[in-house]
């Protein structure tokens, strides 16, 4: 079936039509659940329809996935890496179309949409190398003719529940979450020998379908079971099923701290494991010796990029009192130059919020800010267009205001001043969340204080760069109410595997540990 609008015709090239089945189970497409519409947030018009998964579809998919896991975990890790390499090549071939789809359906500007897909491709490359480095340790034994070693084996199935703002990047991890997860999760989970069960965000079903079709094509070409990668478009019912399912040892969830806590409690009740990427409330500190031009450029990208809908968005700007007004004046000036509009148009820097509900939350947030003494310096209003557009906003407010402790998922930046580094670090650490943070300074003493034990309490601690735009080579994640999970690089892969400590006696005697003599 054709699309209603000519500008959507590029979707044909990535396997999408005006009516799509949203459930990939046991190598086939189906969808016996509700029919929903994918909405373009730039005009609130329908892009296409999707038939979501039913609970019966879910159960059929899980049964097939459980059988496929027995096959996939026995494939040698470097061979699994080769499959992920081919997935990366498939993504490269459709980079522009997928990036355009992300921009169309989520609302982020086109360069960011393409960048998100590129991030998954980078994760595929990383995972290919990782497939030859899933190393254990050889440990000296205190007993003669004994050897101790660590073995890392697949968990079996990894469940991935992602959010709208990075609908395919978080999947990279699986190939490795609400925030940035699918790409990260899938690549890593696959090379570690796990099958993947992915529930994409309900408001970006076309991204879920297009990504899954590319992965499914690679599996089919290599005569592998399609159930190795199982995907569902659906709502809370499917997410709850994943959280409760004892066949899924690890659930990776990206979303709000409130929902993440419920997921963790549900999974923990069955003694499963959780990998959580939750809310962020990220601060940039600008010291009195900072490169102000560099800081202002960084704050603009960190606060306005993705319309403030990244988990790593800068939400708090802490300025040393001696340079407070100078930085603020420059920032207000560049805010006036931000082009707002269609995210697919060249030159646009600020697209729409993802849903009309997001725009309502922005309006409510502004009213709350005003009621708690916040002074709107620029922005603070919705833009009367067909889409979900709002003004990028800067607010002068006390760090003690309750609203500052919350994550308002919109382009709203809280600005406050400080006198000492100690005070700035205390403000940075005063919120429940602990994802990303950054400081701008040229002083080595300040830098090493900032990244040390009495510095930032976040999982990402930057210097002279924005809070957002993380590279894939490092572990991504945060502390406190951000959930404690780690995705992407470094040794994050260990969360996707089961560790066994093995002691082997290759002699004829039975010496006991700790020198025990038993009979």
Coordinates of C-alpha atoms in Angstrom, one line a residue:
X1 CA 0.0 0.0 0.0
X2 CA 1.3 3.5 -0.9
X3 CA 1.8 6.4 1.5
X4 CA -0.6 9.3 1.7
X5 CA 2.3 11.9 1.4
X6 CA 5.0 11.9 -1.2
X7 CA 7.7 12.8 1.3
X8 CA 7.2 9.4 3.0
X9 CA 7.9 7.4 -0.1
X10 CA 11.6 6.8 0.9
X11 CA 10.2 4.4 3.5
X12 CA 9.6 1.9 0.8
X13 CA 13.4 1.4 0.6
X14 CA 13.5 0.1 4.2
X15 CA 10.6 -2.3 3.9
X16 CA 7.8 -0.1 5.3
X17 CA 4.3 0.5 3.9
X18 CA 1.3 2.5 5.0
X19 CA 0.1 -0.6 6.9
X20 CA 2.6 -2.8 8.8
X21 CA 2.8 -5.9 10.9
X22 CA 4.6 -5.0 14.1
X23 CA 5.6 -8.4 15.5
X24 CA 8.6 -10.5 14.3
X25 CA 8.3 -14.0 15.9
X26 CA 9.9 -17.3 14.8
X27 CA 11.1 -15.7 11.6
X28 CA 7.7 -14.4 10.4
X29 CA 5.8 -11.1 10.6
X30 CA 2.4 -10.9 12.3
X31 CA 0.4 -8.6 14.6
X32 CA -2.8 -9.7 16.4
X33 CA -2.9 -6.8 18.8
X34 CA -4.4 -3.3 18.4
X35 CA -3.8 -1.2 15.3
X36 CA -2.0 2.1 16.1
X37 CA -0.7 5.0 14.1
X38 CA 2.8 6.3 13.9
X39 CA 2.6 10.1 14.2
X40 CA 5.0 12.7 12.7
X41 CA 5.7 15.1 15.7
X42 CA 6.4 18.0 13.3
X43 CA 2.8 18.2 12.2
X44 CA 0.9 15.5 14.2
X45 CA -0.2 13.8 11.1
X46 CA -0.2 10.0 10.6
X47 CA 2.8 8.4 8.9
X48 CA 1.6 4.8 8.8
X49 CA -0.4 2.2 10.7
X50 CA 1.1 -0.7 12.7
X51 CA -0.6 -3.8 14.0
X52 CA 0.9 -4.4 17.5
X53 CA 1.7 -7.7 19.2
X54 CA -0.8 -9.6 21.3
X55 CA 0.1 -11.6 24.4
X56 CA -0.4 -14.7 22.2
X57 CA 2.1 -13.4 19.7
X58 CA 4.5 -12.8 22.6
X59 CA 4.2 -16.3 23.9
X60 CA 4.7 -17.8 20.4
X61 CA 7.8 -15.6 20.0
X62 CA 9.3 -16.5 23.4
X63 CA 8.9 -20.3 22.7
X64 CA 10.7 -20.0 19.4
X65 CA 13.3 -17.7 20.9
X66 CA 14.0 -20.2 23.7
X67 CA 14.7 -22.9 21.1
X68 CA 16.8 -20.6 19.0
X69 CA 19.0 -19.8 22.1
X70 CA 20.1 -23.4 22.3
X71 CA 21.6 -23.0 18.8
X72 CA 23.0 -19.5 18.9
X73 CA 24.9 -19.9 22.2
X74 CA 26.8 -22.8 20.6
X75 CA 28.0 -20.8 17.6
X76 CA 31.6 -19.7 18.2
X77 CA 31.9 -16.1 19.4
X78 CA 34.0 -15.0 16.4
X79 CA 31.3 -16.5 14.1
X80 CA 28.7 -14.5 16.0
X81 CA 30.8 -11.5 15.5
X82 CA 30.7 -12.1 11.7
X83 CA 26.9 -12.0 11.8
X84 CA 27.0 -8.7 13.7
X85 CA 29.5 -7.4 11.1
X86 CA 27.0 -8.1 8.4
X87 CA 24.3 -6.4 10.4
X88 CA 26.6 -3.3 10.5
X89 CA 27.0 -3.5 6.7
X90 CA 23.2 -3.7 6.2
X91 CA 22.8 -0.6 8.3
X92 CA 25.5 1.2 6.4
X93 CA 23.7 0.5 3.2
X94 CA 20.5 2.1 4.5
X95 CA 22.1 4.8 6.7
X96 CA 20.4 7.8 5.1
X97 CA 17.0 6.2 4.9
X98 CA 17.1 5.0 8.5
X99 CA 18.4 8.3 9.8
X100 CA 15.6 10.1 7.9
X101 CA 13.1 7.7 9.5
X102 CA 14.4 8.4 13.0
X103 CA 14.1 12.1 12.3
X104 CA 10.6 11.8 10.9
X105 CA 9.2 9.6 13.6
X106 CA 11.0 10.8 16.7
X107 CA 11.4 14.5 15.8
X108 CA 15.2 15.0 16.2
X109 CA 17.0 16.9 13.5
X110 CA 18.3 14.9 10.5
X111 CA 22.0 15.1 11.4
X112 CA 21.2 13.7 14.8
X113 CA 19.0 11.0 13.2
X114 CA 21.8 9.9 10.9
X115 CA 24.2 10.1 13.8
X116 CA 22.1 7.7 15.9
X117 CA 22.2 5.1 13.1
X118 CA 25.9 5.7 12.7
X119 CA 26.3 5.0 16.5
X120 CA 24.7 1.5 16.0
X121 CA 27.1 0.9 13.1
X122 CA 30.0 1.9 15.4
X123 CA 28.7 -0.5 18.0
X124 CA 28.6 -3.3 15.4
X125 CA 32.2 -2.6 14.6
X126 CA 33.1 -2.6 18.3
X127 CA 31.2 -5.8 18.9
X128 CA 33.0 -7.6 16.1
X129 CA 36.4 -7.0 17.8
X130 CA 34.9 -7.9 21.1
X131 CA 33.8 -11.3 19.8
X132 CA 37.5 -12.4 19.9
X133 CA 38.2 -10.9 23.3
X134 CA 35.5 -12.4 25.7
X135 CA 38.4 -13.4 27.9
X136 CA 38.3 -15.1 31.3
X137 CA 41.2 -15.2 33.8
X138 CA 43.6 -18.0 34.9
X139 CA 44.0 -17.8 38.7
X140 CA 46.9 -19.4 40.6
X141 CA 45.7 -22.2 42.9
X142 CA 47.1 -22.7 46.4
X143 CA 46.8 -26.4 45.9
X144 CA 49.3 -28.5 44.0
X145 CA 48.2 -29.9 40.6
X146 CA 45.2 -27.7 40.6
X147 CA 44.2 -24.9 38.1
X148 CA 41.6 -22.2 38.6
X149 CA 40.0 -20.3 35.8
X150 CA 37.0 -18.1 34.9
X151 CA 34.6 -19.1 32.1
X152 CA 32.1 -16.6 30.6
X153 CA 29.0 -18.2 29.0
X154 CA 25.9 -16.7 27.5
X155 CA 22.8 -15.9 29.6
X156 CA 20.5 -17.2 26.9
X157 CA 18.0 -14.4 26.2
X158 CA 18.3 -10.7 26.8
X159 CA 15.1 -8.6 27.0
X160 CA 15.4 -5.0 25.8
X161 CA 12.8 -2.4 26.5
X162 CA 13.7 1.0 24.9
X163 CA 12.4 4.5 24.8
X164 CA 11.5 6.9 22.1
X165 CA 14.4 9.4 22.2
X166 CA 17.0 6.9 20.9
X167 CA 14.7 4.3 19.4
X168 CA 17.5 2.4 17.6
X169 CA 20.8 3.4 19.2
X170 CA 20.1 1.5 22.4
X171 CA 19.5 -1.6 20.3
X172 CA 23.2 -1.2 19.3
X173 CA 24.1 -2.3 22.8
X174 CA 22.2 -5.4 22.4
X175 CA 23.8 -5.7 19.3
X176 CA 26.4 -4.1 21.7
X177 CA 17.4 2.6 26.2
X178 CA 13.8 6.3 26.6
X179 CA 17.4 7.4 26.2
X180 CA 19.8 5.6 24.0
X181 CA 19.7 1.9 24.1
X182 CA 18.6 -0.6 21.5
X183 CA 21.6 -0.6 19.2
X184 CA 24.0 -0.7 22.2
X185 CA 22.3 -3.6 23.8
X186 CA 21.8 -5.9 20.8
X187 CA 25.3 -5.9 19.4
X188 CA 26.9 -6.8 22.7
X189 CA 24.1 -9.3 23.6
X190 CA 24.4 -11.1 20.3
X191 CA 28.2 -11.5 20.2
X192 CA 28.0 -12.7 23.8
X193 CA 25.8 -15.6 22.6
X194 CA 22.4 -14.3 23.6
X195 CA 19.2 -14.1 21.7
X196 CA 17.4 -10.8 21.8
X197 CA 13.8 -9.9 22.6
X198 CA 13.2 -6.3 21.8
X199 CA 10.2 -4.2 22.7
X200 CA 10.6 -0.9 21.0
X201 CA 9.0 2.4 22.1
X202 CA 5.3 2.4 21.4
X203 CA 5.6 5.8 19.7
X204 CA 8.4 4.8 17.3
X205 CA 7.1 1.5 15.9
X206 CA 8.3 2.1 12.3
X207 CA 11.9 2.4 13.6
X208 CA 11.4 -1.0 15.4
X209 CA 10.1 -2.6 12.3
X210 CA 12.7 -1.2 9.9
X211 CA 15.6 -2.1 12.1
X212 CA 14.3 -5.6 12.7
X213 CA 13.8 -6.3 9.0
X214 CA 17.5 -5.5 8.4
X215 CA 18.6 -7.9 11.2
X216 CA 16.2 -10.6 10.0
X217 CA 17.6 -10.4 6.5
X218 CA 21.1 -11.1 7.8
X219 CA 19.9 -14.0 9.8
X220 CA 18.0 -15.5 6.9
X221 CA 21.0 -15.1 4.5
X222 CA 23.1 -17.1 7.0
X223 CA 20.5 -19.8 7.4
X224 CA 20.1 -19.0 11.1
X225 CA 16.8 -19.0 13.0
X226 CA 14.9 -15.8 12.8
X227 CA 13.9 -16.2 16.4
X228 CA 17.5 -15.2 17.4
X229 CA 16.2 -11.7 17.1
X230 CA 12.5 -11.3 18.2
X231 CA 10.8 -7.9 18.2
X232 CA 7.5 -6.6 19.4
X233 CA 5.7 -3.3 18.8
X234 CA 3.4 -2.9 21.8
X235 CA 2.6 -1.1 25.0
X236 CA 2.9 -1.8 28.7
X237 CA 1.4 -5.3 28.5
X238 CA 4.3 -6.6 26.5
X239 CA 6.8 -4.8 28.7
X240 CA 5.3 -6.3 31.8
X241 CA 5.4 -9.8 30.2
X242 CA 9.1 -9.3 29.5
X243 CA 9.8 -8.2 33.1
X244 CA 7.9 -11.2 34.6
X245 CA 9.3 -13.8 32.2
X246 CA 11.6 -16.3 33.9
X247 CA 13.0 -17.3 30.5
X248 CA 14.7 -13.9 30.3
X249 CA 17.7 -13.8 32.7
X250 CA 18.5 -10.2 31.9
X251 CA 16.2 -7.3 31.2
X252 CA 17.7 -4.0 29.9
X253 CA 15.3 -1.1 30.5
X254 CA 15.7 2.5 29.4
X255 CA 13.2 5.0 30.7
X256 CA 12.2 7.0 33.7
X257 CA 13.5 6.3 37.3
X258 CA 9.9 5.7 38.4
X259 CA 9.1 3.1 35.9
X260 CA 12.6 1.6 36.1
X261 CA 12.2 1.0 39.8
X262 CA 9.0 -1.0 39.1
X263 CA 10.8 -3.0 36.4
X264 CA 13.6 -3.7 38.8
X265 CA 11.3 -4.9 41.5
X266 CA 9.4 -7.1 39.2
X267 CA 12.5 -8.7 37.7
X268 CA 14.1 -9.1 41.2
X269 CA 11.1 -10.9 42.5
X270 CA 12.0 -13.8 40.1
X271 CA 15.8 -13.3 40.8
X272 CA 16.5 -12.0 37.3
X273 CA 19.0 -9.3 36.5
X274 CA 18.3 -5.7 35.4
X275 CA 20.4 -3.3 33.4
X276 CA 18.9 0.1 34.0
X277 CA 19.5 3.4 32.1
X278 CA 17.1 5.8 33.8
X279 CA 16.7 9.6 34.3
X280 CA 19.4 12.1 34.1
X281 CA 19.7 15.7 35.6
X282 CA 23.0 16.7 34.2
X283 CA 25.0 19.8 35.1
X284 CA 27.8 21.8 33.4
X285 CA 30.1 23.8 35.6
X286 CA 31.9 26.8 34.2
X287 CA 34.9 27.9 36.3
X288 CA 36.3 31.5 36.3
X289 CA 39.3 30.4 34.1
X290 CA 37.2 28.6 31.5
X291 CA 37.3 29.1 27.7
X292 CA 33.9 30.9 27.6
X293 CA 33.4 30.6 23.9
X294 CA 34.0 26.8 24.1
X295 CA 31.6 26.5 27.1
X296 CA 28.8 28.5 25.4
X297 CA 29.0 26.3 22.2
X298 CA 28.9 23.2 24.4
X299 CA 26.0 24.3 26.5
X300 CA 24.0 25.2 23.4
X301 CA 24.4 21.6 22.0
X302 CA 23.9 20.0 25.3
X303 CA 20.8 21.9 26.3
X304 CA 19.1 22.3 22.9
X305 CA 20.1 19.2 21.0
X306 CA 17.3 16.6 20.5
X307 CA 15.0 19.3 21.9
X308 CA 16.2 18.5 25.4
X309 CA 15.1 14.9 25.1
X310 CA 18.4 13.1 25.7
X311 CA 19.1 11.4 29.0
X312 CA 22.4 13.3 28.9
X313 CA 20.9 16.7 28.1
X314 CA 22.3 19.6 30.1
X315 CA 19.6 20.7 32.5
X316 CA 21.6 22.7 35.0
X317 CA 24.2 25.3 34.2
X318 CA 26.5 26.4 37.1
X319 CA 28.4 29.6 36.5
X320 CA 31.1 31.1 38.7
X321 CA 29.9 34.4 40.0
X322 CA 32.8 36.3 38.4
X323 CA 31.9 35.3 34.8
X324 CA 28.2 34.7 35.4
X325 CA 26.8 37.6 33.4
X326 CA 29.3 37.4 30.6
X327 CA 28.5 33.7 29.9
X328 CA 24.8 34.3 30.3
X329 CA 24.8 37.2 27.8
X330 CA 26.6 35.2 25.2
X331 CA 24.3 32.2 25.7
X332 CA 21.1 34.3 25.4
X333 CA 22.5 35.7 22.2
X334 CA 23.1 32.3 20.6
X335 CA 19.7 31.1 21.8
X336 CA 18.1 33.9 19.6
X337 CA 19.8 32.4 16.6
X338 CA 18.5 28.9 17.0
X339 CA 16.4 27.9 14.0
X340 CA 13.2 26.1 15.0
X341 CA 11.2 24.0 12.5
X342 CA 10.9 20.8 10.5
X343 CA 13.7 18.5 11.6
X344 CA 14.2 17.3 8.1
X345 CA 15.0 20.8 6.8
X346 CA 18.6 21.8 6.4
X347 CA 19.7 24.3 9.1
X348 CA 17.1 23.4 11.7
X349 CA 18.7 23.1 15.2
X350 CA 15.5 22.5 17.2
X351 CA 12.8 20.2 16.1
X352 CA 9.5 19.4 17.9
X353 CA 9.0 17.5 21.1
X354 CA 8.1 13.9 20.5
X355 CA 4.4 14.0 21.4
X356 CA 1.6 16.4 22.2
X357 CA 1.8 15.1 25.8
X358 CA 5.4 16.2 25.9
X359 CA 4.4 19.7 24.9
X360 CA 1.7 19.7 27.7
X361 CA 4.4 18.6 30.2
X362 CA 6.6 21.5 29.1
X363 CA 3.7 23.9 29.7
X364 CA 3.1 22.5 33.1
X365 CA 6.8 22.5 33.9
X366 CA 7.0 26.2 33.1
X367 CA 4.1 27.0 35.4
X368 CA 5.8 25.0 38.2
X369 CA 9.1 26.8 37.6
X370 CA 7.4 30.2 37.9
X371 CA 5.5 29.1 41.1
X372 CA 8.9 28.2 42.7
X373 CA 10.6 31.5 42.0
X374 CA 12.1 30.8 38.6
X375 CA 12.8 33.8 36.3
X376 CA 12.3 33.1 32.6
X377 CA 15.2 34.8 30.8
X378 CA 14.3 33.6 27.3
X379 CA 11.6 31.2 25.9
X380 CA 9.0 29.7 28.2
X381 CA 6.2 29.3 25.7
X382 CA 4.8 26.8 23.2
X383 CA 5.0 27.8 19.5
X384 CA 1.6 27.8 17.7
X385 CA 2.3 25.5 14.9
X386 CA 0.8 22.1 13.9
X387 CA 3.6 20.2 15.5
X388 CA 4.8 19.9 19.1
X389 CA 7.2 22.9 19.0
X390 CA 8.3 24.9 22.1
X391 CA 10.7 27.7 22.7
X392 CA 14.2 26.8 24.0
X393 CA 14.2 28.2 27.5
X394 CA 16.7 29.5 30.0
X395 CA 15.6 30.0 33.6
X396 CA 17.4 31.7 36.5
X397 CA 16.5 29.8 39.7
X398 CA 17.8 28.6 43.1
X399 CA 19.5 25.2 43.1
X400 CA 17.3 24.4 46.1
X401 CA 14.0 24.7 44.2
X402 CA 12.2 21.3 44.1
X403 CA 11.7 21.5 40.3
X404 CA 15.5 21.6 39.8
X405 CA 15.7 18.1 41.3
X406 CA 13.4 16.7 38.6
X407 CA 14.0 15.9 35.0
X408 CA 11.8 18.0 32.7
X409 CA 12.3 16.3 29.4
X410 CA 12.3 19.4 27.3
X411 CA 14.8 22.2 26.2
X412 CA 14.7 24.0 29.6
X413 CA 18.0 25.0 31.1
X414 CA 18.3 26.1 34.8
X415 CA 21.1 28.6 35.4
X416 CA 22.6 29.3 38.8
X417 CA 25.8 30.9 40.2
X418 CA 28.4 29.6 42.7
X419 CA 31.5 31.0 44.5
X420 CA 33.8 28.0 45.1
X421 CA 34.5 24.7 43.4
X422 CA 33.4 22.9 46.6
X423 CA 30.0 24.6 46.3
X424 CA 29.7 23.8 42.6
X425 CA 30.4 20.1 43.2
X426 CA 27.8 20.0 46.1
X427 CA 25.2 21.5 43.7
X428 CA 26.1 19.0 41.0
X429 CA 25.7 16.1 43.4
X430 CA 22.6 17.4 45.1
X431 CA 20.0 15.8 42.8
X432 CA 18.7 12.2 42.9
X433 CA 20.0 11.4 39.4
X434 CA 23.7 10.7 38.6
X435 CA 24.2 10.2 34.8
X436 CA 26.4 12.9 33.2
X437 CA 28.4 16.0 34.3
X438 CA 31.0 18.3 32.9
X439 CA 33.3 21.1 34.1
X440 CA 35.0 23.8 32.0
X441 CA 38.4 24.8 33.4
X442 CA 42.1 25.0 32.4
X443 CA 43.3 24.2 36.0
X444 CA 44.8 20.7 36.4
X445 CA 44.1 20.8 40.2
X446 CA 40.5 21.5 39.6
X447 CA 40.2 18.8 36.9
X448 CA 41.6 16.0 39.1
X449 CA 39.5 17.1 42.0
X450 CA 36.5 16.9 39.8
X451 CA 37.1 13.4 38.5
X452 CA 38.3 12.1 41.9
X453 CA 36.5 10.6 44.9
X454 CA 35.3 14.0 46.2
X455 CA 34.2 15.2 42.8
X456 CA 31.3 14.5 40.6
X457 CA 29.2 11.4 41.7
X458 CA 28.0 10.7 38.1
X459 CA 28.8 7.8 35.8
X460 CA 30.0 10.2 33.1
X461 CA 32.4 12.9 34.3
X462 CA 33.6 15.2 31.5
X463 CA 36.0 18.1 31.2
X464 CA 35.7 20.8 28.6
X465 CA 33.1 19.0 26.5
X466 CA 29.2 18.8 26.7
X467 CA 27.3 16.3 28.9
X468 CA 25.9 14.6 25.9
X469 CA 27.3 13.0 22.7
X470 CA 29.1 10.1 24.4
X471 CA 31.5 7.9 22.4
X472 CA 30.8 4.1 22.3
X473 CA 34.2 3.0 23.5
X474 CA 33.5 3.8 27.1
X475 CA 30.9 2.4 29.5
X476 CA 27.7 4.4 29.4
X477 CA 25.5 4.8 32.4
X478 CA 25.0 6.5 35.7
X479 CA 24.6 6.2 39.5
X480 CA 21.9 6.7 42.0
X481 CA 18.4 7.1 40.4
X482 CA 19.9 6.7 37.0
X483 CA 20.0 3.0 37.8
X484 CA 23.7 1.9 37.9
X485 CA 23.7 0.1 34.6
X486 CA 26.5 0.2 32.1
X487 CA 26.2 -0.2 28.3
X488 CA 28.4 0.1 25.2
X489 CA 32.2 -0.1 25.7
X490 CA 34.8 -1.0 28.3
X491 CA 33.8 -4.2 30.1
X492 CA 30.0 -3.6 29.9
X493 CA 29.8 -7.0 28.0
X494 CA 30.2 -8.8 31.3
X495 CA 26.6 -7.9 32.3
X496 CA 25.4 -9.9 29.3
X497 CA 27.2 -13.1 30.3
X498 CA 27.3 -15.7 33.1
X499 CA 30.6 -16.1 35.0
X500 CA 31.7 -19.4 36.4
X501 CA 34.8 -20.0 38.6
X502 CA 36.2 -23.4 37.7
X503 CA 38.7 -25.4 39.7
X504 CA 40.3 -28.4 38.0
X505 CA 42.3 -31.1 39.8
X506 CA 44.6 -32.8 37.3
X507 CA 46.6 -34.8 39.9
X508 CA 45.9 -37.9 42.0
X509 CA 45.7 -36.3 45.5
X510 CA 42.9 -34.3 47.1
X511 CA 44.5 -31.4 49.0
X512 CA 41.9 -29.1 50.5
X513 CA 41.8 -25.4 50.5
X514 CA 43.0 -23.5 53.6
X515 CA 45.1 -26.5 54.5
X516 CA 42.1 -28.4 56.0
X517 CA 42.8 -32.0 56.9
X518 CA 39.5 -34.0 56.8
X519 CA 40.2 -37.6 57.9

